[in-house]
GROMACS .gro file of N, CA, C and O in nm:
model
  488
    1UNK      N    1   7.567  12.222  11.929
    1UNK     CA    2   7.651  12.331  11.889
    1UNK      C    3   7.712  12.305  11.753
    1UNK      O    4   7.694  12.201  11.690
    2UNK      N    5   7.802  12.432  11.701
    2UNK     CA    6   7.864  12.358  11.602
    2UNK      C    7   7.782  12.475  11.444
    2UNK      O    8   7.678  12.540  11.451
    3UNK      N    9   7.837  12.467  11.370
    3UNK     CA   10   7.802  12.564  11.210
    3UNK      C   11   7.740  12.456  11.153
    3UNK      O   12   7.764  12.338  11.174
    4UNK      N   13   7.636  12.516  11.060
    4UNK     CA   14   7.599  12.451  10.935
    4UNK      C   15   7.593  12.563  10.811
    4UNK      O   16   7.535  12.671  10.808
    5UNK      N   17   7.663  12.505  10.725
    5UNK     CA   18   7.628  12.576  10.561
    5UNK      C   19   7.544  12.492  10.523
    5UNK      O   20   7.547  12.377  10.566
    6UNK      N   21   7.455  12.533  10.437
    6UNK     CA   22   7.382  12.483  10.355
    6UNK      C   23   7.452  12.456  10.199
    6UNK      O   24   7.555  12.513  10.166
    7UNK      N   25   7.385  12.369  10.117
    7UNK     CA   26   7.486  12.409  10.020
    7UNK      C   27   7.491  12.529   9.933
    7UNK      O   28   7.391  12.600   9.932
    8UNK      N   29   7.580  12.558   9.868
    8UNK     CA   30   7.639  12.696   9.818
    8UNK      C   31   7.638  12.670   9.649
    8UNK      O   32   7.650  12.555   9.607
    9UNK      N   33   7.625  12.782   9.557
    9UNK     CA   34   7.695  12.797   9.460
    9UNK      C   35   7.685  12.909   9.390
    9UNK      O   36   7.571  12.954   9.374
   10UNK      N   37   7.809  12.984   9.328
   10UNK     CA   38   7.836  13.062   9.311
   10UNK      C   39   7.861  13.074   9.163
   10UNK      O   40   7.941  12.999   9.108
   11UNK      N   41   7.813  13.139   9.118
   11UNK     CA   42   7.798  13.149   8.917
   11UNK      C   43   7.857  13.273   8.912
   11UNK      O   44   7.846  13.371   8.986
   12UNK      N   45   7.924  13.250   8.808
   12UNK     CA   46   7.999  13.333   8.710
   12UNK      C   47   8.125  13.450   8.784
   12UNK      O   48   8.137  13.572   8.796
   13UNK      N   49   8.222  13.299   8.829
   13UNK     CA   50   8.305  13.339   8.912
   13UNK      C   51   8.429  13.413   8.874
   13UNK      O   52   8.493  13.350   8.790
   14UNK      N   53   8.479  13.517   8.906
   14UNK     CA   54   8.555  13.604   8.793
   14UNK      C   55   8.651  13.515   8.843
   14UNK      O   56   8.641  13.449   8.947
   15UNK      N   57   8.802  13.517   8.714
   15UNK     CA   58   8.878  13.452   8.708
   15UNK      C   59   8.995  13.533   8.823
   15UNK      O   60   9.006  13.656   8.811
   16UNK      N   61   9.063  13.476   8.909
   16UNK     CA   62   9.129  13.553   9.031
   16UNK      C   63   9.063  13.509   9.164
   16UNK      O   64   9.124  13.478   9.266
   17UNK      N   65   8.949  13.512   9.150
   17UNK     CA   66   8.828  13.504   9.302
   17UNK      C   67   8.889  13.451   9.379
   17UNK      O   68   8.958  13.357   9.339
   18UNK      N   69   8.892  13.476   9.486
   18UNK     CA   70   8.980  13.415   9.633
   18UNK      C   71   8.907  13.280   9.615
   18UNK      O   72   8.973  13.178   9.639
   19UNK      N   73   8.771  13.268   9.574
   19UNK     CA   74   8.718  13.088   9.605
   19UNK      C   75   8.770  13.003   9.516
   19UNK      O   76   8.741  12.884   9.531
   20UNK      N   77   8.851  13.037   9.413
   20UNK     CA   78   8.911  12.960   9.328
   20UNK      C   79   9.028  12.892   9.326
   20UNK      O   80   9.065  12.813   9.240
   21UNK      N   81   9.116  12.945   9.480
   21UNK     CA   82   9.222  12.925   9.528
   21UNK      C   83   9.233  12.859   9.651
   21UNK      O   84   9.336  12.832   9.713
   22UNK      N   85   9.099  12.833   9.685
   22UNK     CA   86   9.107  12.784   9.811
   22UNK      C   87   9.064  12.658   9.836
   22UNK      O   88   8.991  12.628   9.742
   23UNK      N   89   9.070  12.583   9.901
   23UNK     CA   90   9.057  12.456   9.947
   23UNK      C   91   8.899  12.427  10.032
   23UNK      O   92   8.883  12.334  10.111
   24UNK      N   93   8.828  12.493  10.007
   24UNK     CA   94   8.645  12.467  10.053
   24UNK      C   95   8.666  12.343  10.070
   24UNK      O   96   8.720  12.265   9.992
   25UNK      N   97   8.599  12.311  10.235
   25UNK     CA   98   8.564  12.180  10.271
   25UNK      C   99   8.401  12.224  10.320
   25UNK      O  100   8.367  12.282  10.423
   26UNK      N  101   8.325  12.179  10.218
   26UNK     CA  102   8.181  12.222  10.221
   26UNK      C  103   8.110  12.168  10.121
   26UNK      O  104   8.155  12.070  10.061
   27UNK      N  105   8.002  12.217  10.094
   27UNK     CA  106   7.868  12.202  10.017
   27UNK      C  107   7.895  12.313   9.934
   27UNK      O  108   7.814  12.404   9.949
   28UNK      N  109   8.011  12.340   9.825
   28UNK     CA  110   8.038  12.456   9.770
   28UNK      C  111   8.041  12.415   9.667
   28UNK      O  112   8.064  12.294   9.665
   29UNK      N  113   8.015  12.500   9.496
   29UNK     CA  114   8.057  12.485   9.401
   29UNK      C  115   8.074  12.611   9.348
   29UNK      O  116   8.023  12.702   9.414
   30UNK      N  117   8.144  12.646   9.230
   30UNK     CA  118   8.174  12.743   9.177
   30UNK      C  119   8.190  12.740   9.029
   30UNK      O  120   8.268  12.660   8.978
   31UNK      N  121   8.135  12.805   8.973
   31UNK     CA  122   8.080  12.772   8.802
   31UNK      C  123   8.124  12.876   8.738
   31UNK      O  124   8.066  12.984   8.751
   32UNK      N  125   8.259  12.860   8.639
   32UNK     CA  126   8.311  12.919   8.534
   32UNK      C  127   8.278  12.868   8.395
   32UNK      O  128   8.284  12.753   8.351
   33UNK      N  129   8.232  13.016   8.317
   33UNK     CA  130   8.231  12.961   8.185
   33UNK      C  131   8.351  12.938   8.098
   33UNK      O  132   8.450  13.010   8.102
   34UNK      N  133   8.336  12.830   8.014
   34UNK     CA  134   8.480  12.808   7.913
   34UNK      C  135   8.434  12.812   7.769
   34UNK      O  136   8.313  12.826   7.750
   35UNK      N  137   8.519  12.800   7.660
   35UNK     CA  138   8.466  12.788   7.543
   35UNK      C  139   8.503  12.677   7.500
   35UNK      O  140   8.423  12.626   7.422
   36UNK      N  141   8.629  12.599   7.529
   36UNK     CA  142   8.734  12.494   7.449
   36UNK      C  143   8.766  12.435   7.588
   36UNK      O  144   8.792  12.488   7.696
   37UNK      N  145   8.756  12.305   7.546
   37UNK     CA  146   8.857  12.162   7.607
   37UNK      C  147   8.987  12.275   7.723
   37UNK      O  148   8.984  12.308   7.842
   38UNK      N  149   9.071  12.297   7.622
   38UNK     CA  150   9.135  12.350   7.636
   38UNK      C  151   9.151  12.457   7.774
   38UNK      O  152   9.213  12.454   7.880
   39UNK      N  153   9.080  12.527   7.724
   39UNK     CA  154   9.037  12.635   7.891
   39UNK      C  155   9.002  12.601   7.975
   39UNK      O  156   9.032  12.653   8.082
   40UNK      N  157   8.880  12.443   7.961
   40UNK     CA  158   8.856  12.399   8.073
   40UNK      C  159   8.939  12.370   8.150
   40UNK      O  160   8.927  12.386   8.272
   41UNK      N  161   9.038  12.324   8.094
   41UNK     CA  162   9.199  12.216   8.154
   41UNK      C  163   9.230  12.318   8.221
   41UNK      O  164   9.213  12.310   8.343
   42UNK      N  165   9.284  12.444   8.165
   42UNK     CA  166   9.373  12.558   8.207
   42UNK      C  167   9.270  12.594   8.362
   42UNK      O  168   9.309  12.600   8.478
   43UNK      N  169   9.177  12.607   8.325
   43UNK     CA  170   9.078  12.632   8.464
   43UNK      C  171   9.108  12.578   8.562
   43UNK      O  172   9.164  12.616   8.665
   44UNK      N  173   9.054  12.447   8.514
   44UNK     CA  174   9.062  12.320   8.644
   44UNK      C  175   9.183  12.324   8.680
   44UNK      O  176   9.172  12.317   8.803
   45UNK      N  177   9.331  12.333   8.650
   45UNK     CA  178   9.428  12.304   8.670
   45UNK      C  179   9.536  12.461   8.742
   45UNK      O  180   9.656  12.465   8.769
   46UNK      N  181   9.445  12.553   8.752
   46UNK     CA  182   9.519  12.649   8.756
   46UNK      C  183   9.534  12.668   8.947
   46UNK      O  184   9.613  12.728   9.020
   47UNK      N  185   9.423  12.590   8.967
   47UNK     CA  186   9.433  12.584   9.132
   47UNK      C  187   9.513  12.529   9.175
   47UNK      O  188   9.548  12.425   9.119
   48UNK      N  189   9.604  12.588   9.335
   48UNK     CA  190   9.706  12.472   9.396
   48UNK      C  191   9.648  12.382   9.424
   48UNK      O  192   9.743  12.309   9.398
   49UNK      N  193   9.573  12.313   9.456
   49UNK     CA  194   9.519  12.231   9.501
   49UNK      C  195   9.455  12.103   9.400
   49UNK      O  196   9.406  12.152   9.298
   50UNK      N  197   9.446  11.967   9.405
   50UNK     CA  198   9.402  11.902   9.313
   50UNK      C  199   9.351  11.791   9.400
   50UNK      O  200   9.389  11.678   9.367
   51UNK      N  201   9.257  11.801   9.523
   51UNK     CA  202   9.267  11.653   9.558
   51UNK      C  203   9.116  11.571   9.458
   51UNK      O  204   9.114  11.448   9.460
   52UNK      N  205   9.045  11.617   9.409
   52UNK     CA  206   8.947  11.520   9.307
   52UNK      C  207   8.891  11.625   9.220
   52UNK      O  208   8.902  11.744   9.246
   53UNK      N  209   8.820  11.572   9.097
   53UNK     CA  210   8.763  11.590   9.015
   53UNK      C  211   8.641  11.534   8.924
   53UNK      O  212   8.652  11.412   8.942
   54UNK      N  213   8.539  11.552   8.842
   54UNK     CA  214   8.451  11.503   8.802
   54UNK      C  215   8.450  11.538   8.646
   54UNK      O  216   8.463  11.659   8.629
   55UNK      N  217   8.440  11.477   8.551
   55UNK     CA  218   8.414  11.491   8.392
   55UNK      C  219   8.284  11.418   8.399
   55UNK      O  220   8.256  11.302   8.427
   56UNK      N  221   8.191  11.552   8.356
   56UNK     CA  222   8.047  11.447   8.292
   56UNK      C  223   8.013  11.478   8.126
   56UNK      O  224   7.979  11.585   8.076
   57UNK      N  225   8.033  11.359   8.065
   57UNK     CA  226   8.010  11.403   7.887
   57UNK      C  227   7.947  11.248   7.877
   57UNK      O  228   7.945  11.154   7.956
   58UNK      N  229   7.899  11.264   7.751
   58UNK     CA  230   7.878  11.127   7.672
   58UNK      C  231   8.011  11.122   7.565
   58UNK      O  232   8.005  11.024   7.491
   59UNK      N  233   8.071  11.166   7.554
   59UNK     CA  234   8.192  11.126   7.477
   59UNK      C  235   8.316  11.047   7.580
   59UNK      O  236   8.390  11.095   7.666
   60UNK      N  237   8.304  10.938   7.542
   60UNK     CA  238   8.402  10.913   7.668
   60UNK      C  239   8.519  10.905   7.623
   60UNK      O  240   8.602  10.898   7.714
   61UNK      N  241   8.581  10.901   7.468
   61UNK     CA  242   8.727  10.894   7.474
   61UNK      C  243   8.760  11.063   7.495
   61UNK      O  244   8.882  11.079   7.501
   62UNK      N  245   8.693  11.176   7.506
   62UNK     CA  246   8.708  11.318   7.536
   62UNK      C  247   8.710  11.312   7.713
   62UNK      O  248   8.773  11.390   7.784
   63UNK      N  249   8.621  11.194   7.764
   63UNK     CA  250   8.669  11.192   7.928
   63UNK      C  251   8.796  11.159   7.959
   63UNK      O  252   8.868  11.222   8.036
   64UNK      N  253   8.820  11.080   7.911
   64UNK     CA  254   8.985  11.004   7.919
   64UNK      C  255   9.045  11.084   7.910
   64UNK      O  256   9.134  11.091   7.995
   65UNK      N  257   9.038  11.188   7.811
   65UNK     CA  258   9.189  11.217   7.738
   65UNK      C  259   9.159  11.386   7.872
   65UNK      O  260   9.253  11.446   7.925
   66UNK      N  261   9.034  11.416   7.890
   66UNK     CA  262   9.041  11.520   8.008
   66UNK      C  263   9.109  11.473   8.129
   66UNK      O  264   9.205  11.519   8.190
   67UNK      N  265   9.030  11.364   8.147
   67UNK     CA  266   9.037  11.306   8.356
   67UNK      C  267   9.199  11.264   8.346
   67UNK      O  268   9.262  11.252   8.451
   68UNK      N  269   9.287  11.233   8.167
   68UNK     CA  270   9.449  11.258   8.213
   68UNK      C  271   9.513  11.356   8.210
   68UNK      O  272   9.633  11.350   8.237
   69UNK      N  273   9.451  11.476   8.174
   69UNK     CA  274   9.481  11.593   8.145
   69UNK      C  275   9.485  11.706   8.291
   69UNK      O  276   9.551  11.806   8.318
   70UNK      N  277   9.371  11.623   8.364
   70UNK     CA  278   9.339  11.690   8.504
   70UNK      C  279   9.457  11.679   8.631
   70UNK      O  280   9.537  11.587   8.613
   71UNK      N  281   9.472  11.739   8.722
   71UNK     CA  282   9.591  11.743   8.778
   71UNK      C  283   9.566  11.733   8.939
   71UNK      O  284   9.600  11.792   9.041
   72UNK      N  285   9.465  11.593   8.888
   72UNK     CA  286   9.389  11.563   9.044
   72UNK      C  287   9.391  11.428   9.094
   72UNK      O  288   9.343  11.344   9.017
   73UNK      N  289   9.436  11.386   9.204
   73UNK     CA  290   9.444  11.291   9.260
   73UNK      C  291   9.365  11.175   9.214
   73UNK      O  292   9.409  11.066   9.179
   74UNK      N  293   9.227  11.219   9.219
   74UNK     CA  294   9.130  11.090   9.179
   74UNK      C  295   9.038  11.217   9.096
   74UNK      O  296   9.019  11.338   9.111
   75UNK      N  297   9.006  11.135   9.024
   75UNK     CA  298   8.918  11.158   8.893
   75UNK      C  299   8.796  11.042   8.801
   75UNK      O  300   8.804  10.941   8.731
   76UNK      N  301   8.676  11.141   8.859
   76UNK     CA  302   8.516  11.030   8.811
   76UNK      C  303   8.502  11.060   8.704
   76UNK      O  304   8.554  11.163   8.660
   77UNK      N  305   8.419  10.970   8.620
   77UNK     CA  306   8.389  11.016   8.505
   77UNK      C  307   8.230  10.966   8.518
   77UNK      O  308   8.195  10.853   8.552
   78UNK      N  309   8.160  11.054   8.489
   78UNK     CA  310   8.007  11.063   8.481
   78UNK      C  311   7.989  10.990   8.622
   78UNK      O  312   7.927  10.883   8.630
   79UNK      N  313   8.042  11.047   8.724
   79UNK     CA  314   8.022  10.975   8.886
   79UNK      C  315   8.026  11.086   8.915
   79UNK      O  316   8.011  11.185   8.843
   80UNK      N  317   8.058  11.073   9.093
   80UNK     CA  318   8.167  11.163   9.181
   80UNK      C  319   8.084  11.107   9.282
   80UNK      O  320   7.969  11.065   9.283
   81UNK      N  321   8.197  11.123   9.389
   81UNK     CA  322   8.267  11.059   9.549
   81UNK      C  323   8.256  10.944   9.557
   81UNK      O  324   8.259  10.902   9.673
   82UNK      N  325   8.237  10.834   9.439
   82UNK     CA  326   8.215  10.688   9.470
   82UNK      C  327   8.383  10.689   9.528
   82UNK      O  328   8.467  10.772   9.494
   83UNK      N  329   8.410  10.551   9.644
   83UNK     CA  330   8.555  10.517   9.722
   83UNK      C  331   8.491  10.430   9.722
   83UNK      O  332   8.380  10.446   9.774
   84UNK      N  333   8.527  10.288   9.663
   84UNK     CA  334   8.535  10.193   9.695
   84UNK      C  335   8.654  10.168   9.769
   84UNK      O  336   8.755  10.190   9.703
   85UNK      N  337   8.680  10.115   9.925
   85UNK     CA  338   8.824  10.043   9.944
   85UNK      C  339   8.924  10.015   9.845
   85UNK      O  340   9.044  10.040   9.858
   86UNK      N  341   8.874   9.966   9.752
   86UNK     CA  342   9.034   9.890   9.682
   86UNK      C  343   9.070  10.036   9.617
   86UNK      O  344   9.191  10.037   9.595
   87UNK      N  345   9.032  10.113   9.592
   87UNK     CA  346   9.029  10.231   9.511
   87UNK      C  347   9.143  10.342   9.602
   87UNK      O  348   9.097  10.398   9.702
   88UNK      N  349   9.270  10.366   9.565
   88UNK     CA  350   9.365  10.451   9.605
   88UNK      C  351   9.255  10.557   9.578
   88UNK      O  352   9.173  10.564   9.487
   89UNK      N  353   9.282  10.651   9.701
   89UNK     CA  354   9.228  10.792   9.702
   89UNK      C  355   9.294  10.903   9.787
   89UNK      O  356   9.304  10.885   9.908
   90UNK      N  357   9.356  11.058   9.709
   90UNK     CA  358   9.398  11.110   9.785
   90UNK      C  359   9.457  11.215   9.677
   90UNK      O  360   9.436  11.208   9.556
   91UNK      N  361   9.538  11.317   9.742
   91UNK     CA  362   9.526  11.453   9.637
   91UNK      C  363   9.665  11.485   9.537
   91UNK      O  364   9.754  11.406   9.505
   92UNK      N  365   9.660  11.548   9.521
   92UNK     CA  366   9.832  11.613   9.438
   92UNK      C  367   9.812  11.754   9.475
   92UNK      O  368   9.709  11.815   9.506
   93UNK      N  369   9.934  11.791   9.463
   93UNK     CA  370   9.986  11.982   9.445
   93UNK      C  371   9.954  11.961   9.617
   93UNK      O  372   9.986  11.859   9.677
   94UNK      N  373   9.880  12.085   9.686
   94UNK     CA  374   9.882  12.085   9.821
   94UNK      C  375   9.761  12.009   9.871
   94UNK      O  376   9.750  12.010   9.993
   95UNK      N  377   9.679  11.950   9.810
   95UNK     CA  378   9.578  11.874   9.889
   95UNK      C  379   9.671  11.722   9.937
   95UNK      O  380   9.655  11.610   9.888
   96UNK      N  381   9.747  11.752  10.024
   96UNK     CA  382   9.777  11.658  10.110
   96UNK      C  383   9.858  11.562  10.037
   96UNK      O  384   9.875  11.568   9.915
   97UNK      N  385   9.909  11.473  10.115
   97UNK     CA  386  10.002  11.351  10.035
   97UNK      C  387   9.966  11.241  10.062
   97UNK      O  388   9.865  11.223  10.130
   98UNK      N  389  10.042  11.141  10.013
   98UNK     CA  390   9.988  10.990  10.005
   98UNK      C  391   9.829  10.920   9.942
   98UNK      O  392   9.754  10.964   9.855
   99UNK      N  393   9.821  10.828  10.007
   99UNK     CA  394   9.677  10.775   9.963
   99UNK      C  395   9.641  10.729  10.051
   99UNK      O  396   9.722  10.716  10.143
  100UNK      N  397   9.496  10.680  10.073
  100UNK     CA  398   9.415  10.599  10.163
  100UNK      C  399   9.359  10.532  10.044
  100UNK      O  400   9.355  10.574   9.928
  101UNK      N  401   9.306  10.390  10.107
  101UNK     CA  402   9.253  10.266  10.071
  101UNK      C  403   9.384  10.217   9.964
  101UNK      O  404   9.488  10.277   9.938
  102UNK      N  405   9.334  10.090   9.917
  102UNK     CA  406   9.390  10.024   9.816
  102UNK      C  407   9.572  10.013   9.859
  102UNK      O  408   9.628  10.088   9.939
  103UNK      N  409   9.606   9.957   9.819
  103UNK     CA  410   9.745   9.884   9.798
  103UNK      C  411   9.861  10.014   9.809
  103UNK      O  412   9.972  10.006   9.861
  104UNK      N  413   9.806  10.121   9.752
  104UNK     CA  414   9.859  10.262   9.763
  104UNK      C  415   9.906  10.272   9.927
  104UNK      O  416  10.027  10.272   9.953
  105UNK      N  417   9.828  10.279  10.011
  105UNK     CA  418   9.820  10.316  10.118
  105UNK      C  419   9.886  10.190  10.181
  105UNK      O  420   9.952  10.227  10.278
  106UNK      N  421   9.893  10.089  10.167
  106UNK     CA  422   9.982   9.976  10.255
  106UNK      C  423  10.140  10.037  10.173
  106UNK      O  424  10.240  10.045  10.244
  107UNK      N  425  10.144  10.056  10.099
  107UNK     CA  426  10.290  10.075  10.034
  107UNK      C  427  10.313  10.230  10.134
  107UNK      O  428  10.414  10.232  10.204
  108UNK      N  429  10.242  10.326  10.136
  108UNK     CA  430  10.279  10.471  10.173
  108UNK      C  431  10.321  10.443  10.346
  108UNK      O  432  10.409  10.488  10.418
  109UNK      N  433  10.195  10.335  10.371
  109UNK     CA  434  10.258  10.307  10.569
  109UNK      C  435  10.373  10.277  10.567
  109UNK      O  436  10.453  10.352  10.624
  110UNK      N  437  10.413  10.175  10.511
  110UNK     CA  438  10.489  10.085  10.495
  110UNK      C  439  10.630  10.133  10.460
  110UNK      O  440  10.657  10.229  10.387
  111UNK      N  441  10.738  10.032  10.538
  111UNK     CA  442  10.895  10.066  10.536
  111UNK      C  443  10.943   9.919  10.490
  111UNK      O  444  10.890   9.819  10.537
  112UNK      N  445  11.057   9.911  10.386
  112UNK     CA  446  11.072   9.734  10.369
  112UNK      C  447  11.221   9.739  10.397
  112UNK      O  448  11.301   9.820  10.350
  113UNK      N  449  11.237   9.674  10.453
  113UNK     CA  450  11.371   9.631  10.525
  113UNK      C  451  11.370   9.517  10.476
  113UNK      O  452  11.266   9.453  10.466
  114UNK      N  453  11.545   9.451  10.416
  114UNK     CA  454  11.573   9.328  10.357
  114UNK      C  455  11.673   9.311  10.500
  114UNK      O  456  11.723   9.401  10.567
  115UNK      N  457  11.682   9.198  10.516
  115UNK     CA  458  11.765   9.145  10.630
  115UNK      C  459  11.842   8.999  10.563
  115UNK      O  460  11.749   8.922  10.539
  116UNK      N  461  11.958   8.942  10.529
  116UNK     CA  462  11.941   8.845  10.457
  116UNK      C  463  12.095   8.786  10.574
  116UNK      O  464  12.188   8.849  10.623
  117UNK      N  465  12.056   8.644  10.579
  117UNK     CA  466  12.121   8.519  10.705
  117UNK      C  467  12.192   8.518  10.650
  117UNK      O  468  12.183   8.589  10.550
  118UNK      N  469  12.307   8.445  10.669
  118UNK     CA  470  12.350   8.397  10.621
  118UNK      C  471  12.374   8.217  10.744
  118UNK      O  472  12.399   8.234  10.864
  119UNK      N  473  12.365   8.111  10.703
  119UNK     CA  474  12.417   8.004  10.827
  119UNK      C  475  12.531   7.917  10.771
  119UNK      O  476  12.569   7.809  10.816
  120UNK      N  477  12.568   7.969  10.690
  120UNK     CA  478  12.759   7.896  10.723
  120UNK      C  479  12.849   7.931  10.812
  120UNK      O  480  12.857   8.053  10.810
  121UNK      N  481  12.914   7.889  10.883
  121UNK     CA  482  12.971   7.866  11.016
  121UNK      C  483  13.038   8.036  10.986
  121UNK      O  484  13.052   8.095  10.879
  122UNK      N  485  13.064   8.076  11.108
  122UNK     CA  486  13.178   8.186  11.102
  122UNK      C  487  13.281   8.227  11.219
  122UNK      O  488  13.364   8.315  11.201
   0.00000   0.00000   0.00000
């Protein structure tokens, strides 16, 4: 039992489109044209949602200065979905809170309580 999508993609998505706002957990993509850096950002960033992202260029100080520009949890550059363990992963805006894997995620479980003795007589 159970759904299958196949994967999806959808070209030349008007700007507004309900799929641009939504949180697809699927085999989905959705392809807007841009002209400038610039619009791309405004694009990518205009969704509530930010839990990952992908920059593919051969310019890589133009990846950098995008993947900090992006307003997404985790961000590949000429990758996407590599998680290594040590690698904090997890979203901003409404894709969820905290992190999984990496040092992130022992700090987010985690509560630190100081307790300090003292043993001179009282």
């Amino acid at each position: 039992g159970g759904y299958f999508l196949g994967p999806v993609i959808f070209d030349k998505c008007p700007p507004g489109a309900s799929i641009l706002s939504e949180e697809v957990f699927g085999p989905v993509m959705c392809i807007q044209g841009f002209s400038t850096e610039a619009e791309a950002l405004s694009l990518a960033n205009e969704t509530p949602f930010g839990l990952a992202a992908a920059v593919f260029t051969r310019d890589l100080e133009r990846a950098h200065r995008v993947a900090a520009a992006l307003d997404a949890g985790t961000t590949w550059i000429n990758e996407y979905n590599l998680a290594p363990p040590e690698l904090p992963f997890g979203g901003r805006k409404e894709s969820g809170f905290g992190k999984e894997c990496g040092l992130e995620a022992i700090h987010y479980y985690s509560q630190i309580k100081s307790v300090y003795v003292s043993t001179a007589d009282v």
